[in-house]
Short mmCIF file of C-alpha atoms in Angstrom, two decimals:
data_model
loop_
_atom_site.label_atom_id
_atom_site.label_comp_id
_atom_site.label_asym_id
_atom_site.label_seq_id
_atom_site.Cartn_x
_atom_site.Cartn_y
_atom_site.Cartn_z
CA UNK A 601 67.48 1.38 0.22
CA UNK A 602 67.68 -1.42 -2.15
CA UNK A 603 69.54 -0.06 -5.70
CA UNK A 604 67.60 -1.37 -8.85
CA UNK A 605 69.60 -3.61 -11.24
CA UNK A 606 68.48 -3.97 -14.32
CA UNK A 607 68.99 -8.29 -15.67
CA UNK A 608 68.04 -8.40 -19.18
CA UNK A 609 68.84 -12.05 -21.65
CA UNK A 610 67.89 -15.69 -22.39
CA UNK A 611 65.15 -17.40 -19.90
CA UNK A 612 67.97 -19.84 -18.72
CA UNK A 613 70.19 -17.55 -18.05
CA UNK A 614 68.66 -15.44 -16.79
CA UNK A 615 66.48 -17.58 -14.59
CA UNK A 616 69.68 -18.34 -13.23
CA UNK A 617 70.92 -15.24 -12.32
CA UNK A 618 68.01 -14.66 -10.77
CA UNK A 619 68.64 -17.04 -8.36
CA UNK A 620 72.42 -16.07 -7.69
CA UNK A 621 70.70 -12.26 -7.25
CA UNK A 622 69.17 -13.33 -3.82
CA UNK A 623 72.76 -13.90 -2.29
CA UNK A 624 72.31 -9.86 -2.57
CA UNK A 625 70.20 -8.23 -0.46
CA UNK A 626 71.63 -4.79 -1.63
CA UNK A 627 69.57 -5.58 -5.00
CA UNK A 628 66.26 -5.27 -6.21
CA UNK A 629 65.64 -7.06 -9.76
CA UNK A 630 63.74 -6.40 -12.62
CA UNK A 631 63.96 -8.81 -14.82
CA UNK A 632 63.61 -8.89 -18.50
CA UNK A 633 63.19 -12.63 -20.58
CA UNK A 634 64.12 -12.05 -24.50
CA UNK A 635 63.65 -14.98 -26.81
CA UNK A 636 67.65 -13.53 -28.65
CA UNK A 637 70.12 -11.70 -27.50
CA UNK A 638 69.84 -8.80 -30.30
CA UNK A 639 66.62 -7.76 -28.39
CA UNK A 640 67.94 -7.44 -24.75
CA UNK A 641 68.57 -3.34 -26.54
CA UNK A 642 65.45 -2.24 -26.65
CA UNK A 643 65.21 -3.55 -23.49
CA UNK A 644 68.11 -2.29 -22.01
CA UNK A 645 66.38 1.55 -22.68
CA UNK A 646 63.48 0.59 -21.71
CA UNK A 647 65.14 -0.30 -18.19
CA UNK A 648 67.39 2.96 -18.25
CA UNK A 649 65.10 5.11 -16.80
CA UNK A 650 64.04 2.47 -13.42
CA UNK A 651 67.50 0.85 -12.63
CA UNK A 652 70.70 1.95 -11.15
CA UNK A 653 72.61 -0.42 -13.48
CA UNK A 654 72.19 -3.59 -15.95
CA UNK A 655 73.26 -7.39 -15.46
CA UNK A 656 73.05 -8.75 -19.31
CA UNK A 657 73.38 -12.55 -19.64
CA UNK A 658 75.85 -12.84 -22.81
CA UNK A 659 78.67 -10.57 -24.92
CA UNK A 660 76.30 -9.80 -27.99
CA UNK A 661 73.69 -8.00 -25.69
CA UNK A 662 76.50 -6.18 -24.00
CA UNK A 663 77.38 -5.50 -27.24
CA UNK A 664 74.44 -4.04 -28.95
CA UNK A 665 72.99 -2.23 -24.93
CA UNK A 666 76.61 0.38 -25.63
CA UNK A 667 75.08 1.23 -28.63
CA UNK A 668 72.63 2.85 -27.33
CA UNK A 669 72.74 3.34 -23.98
CA UNK A 670 74.77 6.12 -22.88
CA UNK A 671 77.65 5.25 -20.88
CA UNK A 672 76.84 7.11 -17.60
CA UNK A 673 74.56 3.93 -16.32
CA UNK A 674 76.97 0.68 -16.38
CA UNK A 675 76.37 -2.15 -17.79
CA UNK A 676 78.06 -5.67 -17.37
CA UNK A 677 77.56 -8.94 -18.57
CA UNK A 678 77.89 -12.57 -17.84
CA UNK A 679 81.37 -13.48 -18.55
CA UNK A 680 81.68 -17.74 -20.09
CA UNK A 681 84.84 -18.83 -18.17
CA UNK A 682 87.41 -22.08 -18.20
CA UNK A 683 84.50 -23.01 -15.12
CA UNK A 684 81.41 -24.04 -18.72
CA UNK A 685 84.10 -25.30 -20.58
CA UNK A 686 85.74 -27.98 -17.58
CA UNK A 687 81.38 -28.70 -16.99
CA UNK A 688 81.32 -29.46 -21.20
CA UNK A 689 83.81 -32.04 -20.85
CA UNK A 690 83.82 -33.46 -17.94
CA UNK A 691 79.78 -34.39 -19.19
CA UNK A 692 81.80 -35.19 -22.33
CA UNK A 693 84.00 -38.19 -20.46
CA UNK A 694 81.00 -39.41 -18.41
CA UNK A 695 79.11 -40.23 -21.73
CA UNK A 696 82.10 -41.62 -23.99
CA UNK A 697 81.44 -39.14 -26.56
CA UNK A 698 85.14 -37.49 -26.11
CA UNK A 699 87.32 -39.15 -29.37
CA UNK A 700 87.64 -37.41 -31.94
CA UNK A 701 88.23 -33.62 -31.97
CA UNK A 702 86.27 -30.23 -30.42
CA UNK A 703 84.93 -26.54 -32.21
CA UNK A 704 84.17 -24.32 -29.58
CA UNK A 705 83.30 -20.72 -29.58
CA UNK A 706 83.29 -17.69 -27.11
CA UNK A 707 86.70 -18.58 -24.69
CA UNK A 708 90.17 -18.26 -26.53
CA UNK A 709 92.40 -21.01 -27.48
CA UNK A 710 94.69 -20.76 -24.20
CA UNK A 711 91.23 -21.21 -21.73
CA UNK A 712 90.72 -23.89 -23.63
CA UNK A 713 94.63 -25.18 -23.86
CA UNK A 714 94.57 -24.46 -20.12
CA UNK A 715 91.29 -26.14 -19.16
CA UNK A 716 92.37 -29.47 -21.06
CA UNK A 717 95.19 -29.45 -19.56
CA UNK A 718 93.89 -29.71 -15.72
CA UNK A 719 91.60 -32.20 -17.12
CA UNK A 720 95.04 -34.32 -18.63
CA UNK A 721 92.82 -34.42 -21.68
CA UNK A 722 95.70 -32.67 -23.82
CA UNK A 723 95.57 -34.96 -26.16
CA UNK A 724 92.70 -33.82 -27.25
CA UNK A 725 92.22 -31.71 -30.34
CA UNK A 726 89.99 -28.60 -29.81
CA UNK A 727 89.66 -25.57 -32.46
CA UNK A 728 88.57 -22.60 -30.97
CA UNK A 729 86.54 -19.85 -32.98
CA UNK A 730 88.73 -17.37 -32.85
CA UNK A 731 87.27 -14.27 -34.80
CA UNK A 732 85.06 -11.07 -32.73
CA UNK A 733 83.95 -11.03 -29.55
CA UNK A 734 80.71 -9.77 -30.19
CA UNK A 735 80.18 -12.18 -33.47
CA UNK A 736 77.11 -12.94 -34.75
CA UNK A 737 75.81 -16.07 -33.93
CA UNK A 738 74.94 -17.03 -37.59
CA UNK A 739 79.54 -16.51 -37.80
CA UNK A 740 79.25 -19.11 -34.95
CA UNK A 741 77.25 -21.19 -36.96
CA UNK A 742 79.35 -21.54 -39.57
CA UNK A 743 82.14 -21.66 -37.75
CA UNK A 744 80.86 -25.12 -36.29
CA UNK A 745 79.41 -25.99 -39.29
CA UNK A 746 82.88 -26.66 -41.26
CA UNK A 747 84.02 -27.67 -38.30
CA UNK A 748 81.43 -30.64 -38.58
CA UNK A 749 82.86 -31.52 -41.18
CA UNK A 750 85.60 -33.07 -40.64
CA UNK A 751 85.58 -37.08 -40.37
CA UNK A 752 86.90 -37.19 -36.37
CA UNK A 753 84.36 -33.92 -35.83
CA UNK A 754 82.71 -35.28 -33.08
CA UNK A 755 81.29 -32.09 -30.76
CA UNK A 756 80.15 -28.12 -31.02
CA UNK A 757 81.01 -27.18 -27.54
CA UNK A 758 79.56 -22.83 -27.85
CA UNK A 759 78.53 -20.25 -25.29
CA UNK A 760 75.69 -18.65 -26.97
CA UNK A 761 72.26 -20.72 -26.47
CA UNK A 762 70.58 -19.46 -30.60
CA UNK A 763 73.58 -21.15 -31.86
CA UNK A 764 72.76 -24.54 -30.01
CA UNK A 765 70.02 -24.40 -30.45
CA UNK A 766 70.36 -23.82 -34.52
CA UNK A 767 72.68 -25.90 -34.98
CA UNK A 768 70.28 -29.04 -33.28
CA UNK A 769 68.01 -28.22 -35.89
CA UNK A 770 70.79 -28.97 -37.95
CA UNK A 771 71.44 -32.38 -36.96
CA UNK A 772 75.53 -31.42 -35.32
CA UNK A 773 76.14 -32.97 -32.24
CA UNK A 774 76.47 -29.51 -29.67
CA UNK A 775 76.55 -28.57 -26.00
CA UNK A 776 75.33 -25.07 -24.48
CA UNK A 777 78.30 -24.34 -21.99
CA UNK A 778 76.05 -22.02 -19.87
CA UNK A 779 78.09 -19.25 -16.81
CA UNK A 780 79.11 -20.80 -13.71
CA UNK A 781 77.31 -20.23 -10.54
CA UNK A 782 80.64 -18.24 -9.76
CA UNK A 783 80.84 -16.45 -12.80
CA UNK A 784 77.76 -14.90 -12.56
CA UNK A 785 78.96 -13.51 -8.70
CA UNK A 786 82.09 -12.66 -9.69
CA UNK A 787 79.36 -10.37 -12.65
CA UNK A 788 76.44 -9.33 -9.63
CA UNK A 789 79.61 -8.20 -7.11
CA UNK A 790 81.14 -5.88 -10.63
CA UNK A 791 77.94 -4.47 -10.77
CA UNK A 792 77.89 -4.09 -6.99
CA UNK A 793 79.79 -1.56 -6.42
CA UNK A 794 79.54 0.23 -10.42
CA UNK A 795 76.43 2.24 -8.94
CA UNK A 796 76.39 5.49 -7.17
CA UNK A 797 74.40 4.48 -4.62
CA UNK A 798 76.92 1.79 -4.02
CA UNK A 799 79.49 3.77 -3.22
CA UNK A 800 77.90 6.27 -1.19
CA UNK A 801 77.04 3.64 1.04
CA UNK A 802 80.74 1.82 0.56
CA UNK A 803 81.38 4.18 3.29
CA UNK A 804 78.28 4.22 5.69
CA UNK A 805 79.44 3.01 9.49
CA UNK A 806 78.23 -0.47 10.44
CA UNK A 807 77.77 -1.08 14.25
CA UNK A 808 78.47 -5.02 15.46
CA UNK A 809 77.91 -6.17 19.01
CA UNK A 810 79.95 -9.66 19.81
CA UNK A 811 78.28 -11.78 23.14
CA UNK A 812 79.57 -14.90 23.88
CA UNK A 813 76.12 -16.56 24.82
CA UNK A 814 76.09 -18.17 28.07
CA UNK A 815 78.87 -16.52 29.59
CA UNK A 816 78.01 -17.23 33.18
CA UNK A 817 77.59 -20.66 33.12
CA UNK A 818 80.30 -21.28 31.02
CA UNK A 819 82.82 -19.17 34.16
CA UNK A 820 81.43 -21.28 37.07
CA UNK A 821 83.04 -24.52 34.51
CA UNK A 822 86.34 -22.77 35.66
CA UNK A 823 88.05 -24.09 38.82
CA UNK A 824 89.76 -19.95 39.52
CA UNK A 825 89.90 -17.24 39.28
CA UNK A 826 93.09 -17.13 37.02
CA UNK A 827 91.01 -19.36 34.39
CA UNK A 828 88.72 -16.59 34.04
CA UNK A 829 90.67 -14.22 32.92
CA UNK A 830 93.11 -15.93 30.88
CA UNK A 831 89.93 -16.99 28.25
CA UNK A 832 88.42 -13.30 29.05
CA UNK A 833 92.25 -12.78 27.72
CA UNK A 834 91.75 -15.43 25.08
CA UNK A 835 88.36 -14.07 23.60
CA UNK A 836 89.18 -10.73 24.01
CA UNK A 837 92.06 -11.72 21.68
CA UNK A 838 90.28 -13.85 19.09
CA UNK A 839 87.28 -11.05 18.69
CA UNK A 840 89.94 -8.54 18.31
CA UNK A 841 91.82 -10.13 15.80
CA UNK A 842 88.42 -10.48 13.32
CA UNK A 843 87.82 -6.76 13.49
CA UNK A 844 91.22 -5.91 12.91
CA UNK A 845 90.54 -7.91 9.56
CA UNK A 846 88.00 -5.86 9.47
CA UNK A 847 89.87 -3.01 9.77
CA UNK A 848 87.83 -1.43 12.12
CA UNK A 849 87.72 -0.27 15.24
CA UNK A 850 87.29 -2.37 18.93
CA UNK A 851 85.36 -2.23 22.46
CA UNK A 852 85.24 -4.22 25.24
CA UNK A 853 82.05 -2.94 26.93
CA UNK A 854 82.20 -5.74 29.72
CA UNK A 855 83.42 -9.57 29.82
CA UNK A 856 80.69 -11.36 27.74
CA UNK A 857 80.25 -7.97 25.22
CA UNK A 858 82.43 -6.36 22.86
CA UNK A 859 81.30 -3.92 20.15
CA UNK A 860 82.92 -2.80 17.10
CA UNK A 861 83.02 -0.15 14.11
CA UNK A 862 83.98 -0.24 10.98
CA UNK A 863 82.84 0.02 7.19
CA UNK A 864 80.15 -1.68 5.06
CA UNK A 865 81.89 -2.17 2.08
CA UNK A 866 84.41 -3.88 3.49
CA UNK A 867 81.81 -5.65 6.12
CA UNK A 868 80.20 -7.14 2.89
CA UNK A 869 82.81 -8.50 0.81
CA UNK A 870 84.60 -9.88 4.99
CA UNK A 871 81.19 -10.97 4.74
CA UNK A 872 80.65 -12.95 1.10
CA UNK A 873 77.84 -10.57 0.39
CA UNK A 874 76.03 -11.17 3.80
CA UNK A 875 76.81 -14.85 3.96
CA UNK A 876 79.11 -16.38 7.06
CA UNK A 877 80.82 -15.45 10.44
CA UNK A 878 83.81 -16.59 10.06
CA UNK A 879 84.43 -15.73 14.09
CA UNK A 880 81.58 -17.74 15.19
CA UNK A 881 83.30 -20.67 13.73
CA UNK A 882 86.83 -19.64 15.35
CA UNK A 883 84.75 -19.44 18.70
CA UNK A 884 84.10 -22.23 19.01
CA UNK A 885 86.77 -24.65 17.59
CA UNK A 886 89.27 -22.93 19.94
CA UNK A 887 87.35 -22.16 22.80
CA UNK A 888 84.18 -24.91 23.00
CA UNK A 889 82.01 -21.30 23.05
CA UNK A 890 78.66 -19.45 21.04
CA UNK A 891 78.87 -15.93 20.02
CA UNK A 892 75.72 -13.96 19.63
CA UNK A 893 75.74 -10.79 16.94
CA UNK A 894 74.41 -8.42 16.02
CA UNK A 895 74.74 -5.79 12.99
CA UNK A 896 73.35 -2.50 12.71
CA UNK A 897 73.03 -1.13 9.47
CA UNK A 898 72.28 2.69 9.47
CA UNK A 899 72.40 7.09 7.86
CA UNK A 900 73.80 8.21 11.33
CA UNK A 901 76.19 5.84 14.45
CA UNK A 902 73.90 6.42 17.00
CA UNK A 903 70.96 4.75 13.94
CA UNK A 904 73.61 2.54 13.75
CA UNK A 905 74.01 1.30 17.81
CA UNK A 906 69.88 0.88 17.83
CA UNK A 907 69.89 -0.89 14.83
CA UNK A 908 72.96 -3.37 15.73
CA UNK A 909 71.58 -4.02 20.02
CA UNK A 910 67.51 -5.08 18.06
CA UNK A 911 69.73 -7.42 15.37
CA UNK A 912 71.26 -8.73 19.34
CA UNK A 913 67.75 -9.56 20.54
CA UNK A 914 66.90 -11.56 16.84
CA UNK A 915 69.83 -13.80 17.52
CA UNK A 916 69.35 -14.28 21.25
CA UNK A 917 65.76 -15.23 20.65
CA UNK A 918 66.82 -18.08 17.90
CA UNK A 919 68.72 -19.99 20.41
CA UNK A 920 72.23 -17.95 20.04
CA UNK A 921 74.90 -18.53 18.20
CA UNK A 922 73.82 -16.99 14.93
CA UNK A 923 74.08 -13.26 13.42
CA UNK A 924 71.03 -11.09 12.01
CA UNK A 925 71.73 -8.11 10.28
CA UNK A 926 69.49 -4.90 10.79
CA UNK A 927 69.80 -2.87 8.30
CA UNK A 928 68.84 1.29 7.81
CA UNK A 929 65.13 0.31 6.38
CA UNK A 930 64.80 -1.92 9.05
CA UNK A 931 64.53 -5.10 7.20
CA UNK A 932 66.38 -8.08 8.62
CA UNK A 933 68.87 -10.46 7.13
CA UNK A 934 70.24 -13.89 8.15
CA UNK A 935 70.79 -15.73 10.02
CA UNK A 936 74.19 -15.75 8.91
CA UNK A 937 76.06 -19.01 9.09
CA UNK A 938 77.83 -19.81 11.98
CA UNK A 939 79.96 -22.55 13.57
CA UNK A 940 77.24 -24.93 11.97
CA UNK A 941 76.96 -25.45 7.98
CA UNK A 942 73.52 -23.58 6.74
CA UNK A 943 71.04 -24.59 3.91
CA UNK A 944 70.48 -20.54 2.69
CA UNK A 945 70.49 -18.09 3.50
CA UNK A 946 67.25 -15.98 3.56
CA UNK A 947 66.83 -12.47 2.21
CA UNK A 948 65.78 -9.71 3.59
CA UNK A 949 62.31 -9.84 6.04
CA UNK A 950 60.48 -6.47 5.50
CA UNK A 951 59.31 -4.75 8.19
CA UNK A 952 56.14 -4.35 6.67
CA UNK A 953 56.11 -8.75 7.50
CA UNK A 954 57.42 -8.55 10.86
CA UNK A 955 54.86 -5.98 11.69
CA UNK A 956 51.43 -9.18 9.61
CA UNK A 957 54.16 -11.57 11.53
CA UNK A 958 53.58 -10.56 15.10
CA UNK A 959 49.89 -9.11 14.94
CA UNK A 960 48.39 -13.15 14.19
CA UNK A 961 50.73 -14.06 17.38
CA UNK A 962 53.87 -14.67 15.94
CA UNK A 963 56.24 -12.88 18.28
CA UNK A 964 59.93 -11.75 17.53
CA UNK A 965 61.02 -14.78 19.41
CA UNK A 966 59.15 -17.50 17.67
CA UNK A 967 59.67 -15.50 13.78
CA UNK A 968 62.75 -14.93 15.17
CA UNK A 969 64.19 -19.03 15.54
CA UNK A 970 61.53 -20.00 12.71
CA UNK A 971 63.83 -18.15 10.89
CA UNK A 972 66.88 -19.53 11.91
CA UNK A 973 65.36 -23.02 11.15
CA UNK A 974 64.72 -22.41 7.71
CA UNK A 975 68.57 -21.55 6.60
CA UNK A 976 70.01 -24.25 9.08
CA UNK A 977 68.27 -26.93 8.19
CA UNK A 978 65.47 -25.86 5.38
CA UNK A 979 62.92 -26.89 7.82
CA UNK A 980 58.76 -24.90 7.37
CA UNK A 981 57.13 -27.79 8.25
CA UNK A 982 56.08 -28.63 11.32
CA UNK A 983 54.02 -31.13 14.06
CA UNK A 984 52.25 -29.78 16.45
CA UNK A 985 55.04 -31.43 18.98
CA UNK A 986 58.23 -29.65 17.10
CA UNK A 987 56.97 -26.28 17.13
CA UNK A 988 56.23 -26.48 20.87
CA UNK A 989 59.73 -27.81 20.99
CA UNK A 990 60.85 -25.67 19.34
CA UNK A 991 59.44 -22.41 20.75
CA UNK A 992 59.76 -23.71 24.57
CA UNK A 993 55.61 -23.80 25.51
CA UNK A 994 53.13 -26.65 25.38
CA UNK A 995 51.57 -28.45 22.99
CA UNK A 996 48.14 -26.99 23.96
CA UNK A 997 49.64 -23.63 23.40
CA UNK A 998 50.96 -24.59 19.96
CA UNK A 999 48.18 -25.62 18.60
CA UNK A 1000 46.36 -22.20 19.72
CA UNK A 1001 48.87 -20.35 17.83
CA UNK A 1002 48.65 -22.66 14.98
CA UNK A 1003 44.75 -22.06 14.33
CA UNK A 1004 45.74 -18.30 14.79
CA UNK A 1005 48.47 -18.23 12.23
CA UNK A 1006 46.44 -20.10 9.95
CA UNK A 1007 43.82 -17.96 10.15
CA UNK A 1008 46.12 -15.16 9.21
CA UNK A 1009 47.61 -16.77 6.11
CA UNK A 1010 51.34 -17.22 8.19
CA UNK A 1011 51.12 -21.18 8.01
CA UNK A 1012 48.99 -24.01 6.17
CA UNK A 1013 47.68 -28.07 6.73
CA UNK A 1014 50.41 -29.16 4.92
CA UNK A 1015 49.37 -33.36 5.09
CA UNK A 1016 49.17 -36.29 7.94
CA UNK A 1017 52.21 -37.20 9.32
CA UNK A 1018 51.89 -41.75 10.57
CA UNK A 1019 52.97 -42.83 13.85
CA UNK A 1020 52.84 -46.13 15.05
CA UNK A 1021 49.98 -46.04 17.80
CA UNK A 1022 47.39 -43.87 17.75
CA UNK A 1023 45.33 -41.30 15.37
CA UNK A 1024 47.84 -39.27 12.46
CA UNK A 1025 49.70 -35.75 13.12
CA UNK A 1026 49.02 -32.96 11.37
CA UNK A 1027 52.31 -31.39 9.38
CA UNK A 1028 51.03 -27.76 8.88
CA UNK A 1029 53.78 -25.64 6.40
CA UNK A 1030 55.28 -22.23 7.05
CA UNK A 1031 53.79 -20.72 4.25
CA UNK A 1032 55.60 -16.98 4.25
CA UNK A 1033 58.56 -18.92 4.62
CA UNK A 1034 58.35 -20.95 2.03
CA UNK A 1035 57.49 -17.52 -0.15
CA UNK A 1036 60.80 -16.25 0.48
CA UNK A 1037 63.26 -18.88 0.05
CA UNK A 1038 61.57 -20.25 -3.81
#
């Protein structure tokens, strides 16, 4: 079950929030774009009938919304921290415009002083607006206009888009300080933890299955049984340490497989919102091995265990050294980052999409490998030869499958690749993967 979150704000900040919310697969965003933050209250009243929590793009909108919504609906906003000022100051240094005084709103004197100190710019004089946190744009504009009349004035730094627009109209040099990605992520995490359904899911059982890839072949490399047993103990100790970090319970089900239990809240925090499994990197660096991991969510322990086994199968089908999650609604998340660096983690793959893919002749094994390549390398275009190598099939079979997938809307011809000799090769794009990453 997904959590509906209302996202309200001006276009630039809201679009940035939407990009960040893709890292929170639990959220189902409902977005409203407003011209000015003062318009947020009416949108919030409308959305309060269908969402569990509301996230706003700034403090002024937060103040307006809190006046009209009951306290039972969690309302959060993305704060501006020193990161926004840091970025603005770096830009001014780069363009050599940091010479005189600066006027700053939205932030405190303490934050401004600390940021200048971190950049070794303590010689720069900054005048910080010390009015109420929810001051109107008109009050902020008046403050910056007053500072701009000083002889050594250089730049106005504002955290309010409307103020920046008005200062530009008045021909006052200014820089709009936007919230950083980290500011947005922290706000989303707070919003997530404030919802009723989230508090219930915090205690939901999570089942994980860890399998050592190609363990039989690995054992054959060792010269004695003593060395094999020592390796098993080392792996067991490593996995036990990881499960301990999850405050979980570990069971060894055989020489190459482990079963663990934890709670969803702890697992989500330790994986950074289902982004990475540090155990994979440790296994690779310490013992030169790779792991396949399946994680299952479910209403019951039995359901979670079944989903964990299905997720492990996806990891194996993708070639190992990866981790997938199957949630209670059977949607697929992953692959999570393991030993290899990944460009992105895809949002949940709906069960309906998986069914349509399989009906179009794309088995779950093929789908897992394509998803893994997309997450690791951002790759969604292939020649027939590239695809045949990835799926471990003949070129003829790959071409036949591609034609079938094109007919069913999973792929399309996107261009031609020139080769030194012979006819150019067609390039095929898996459009359904592109649609999931925009």
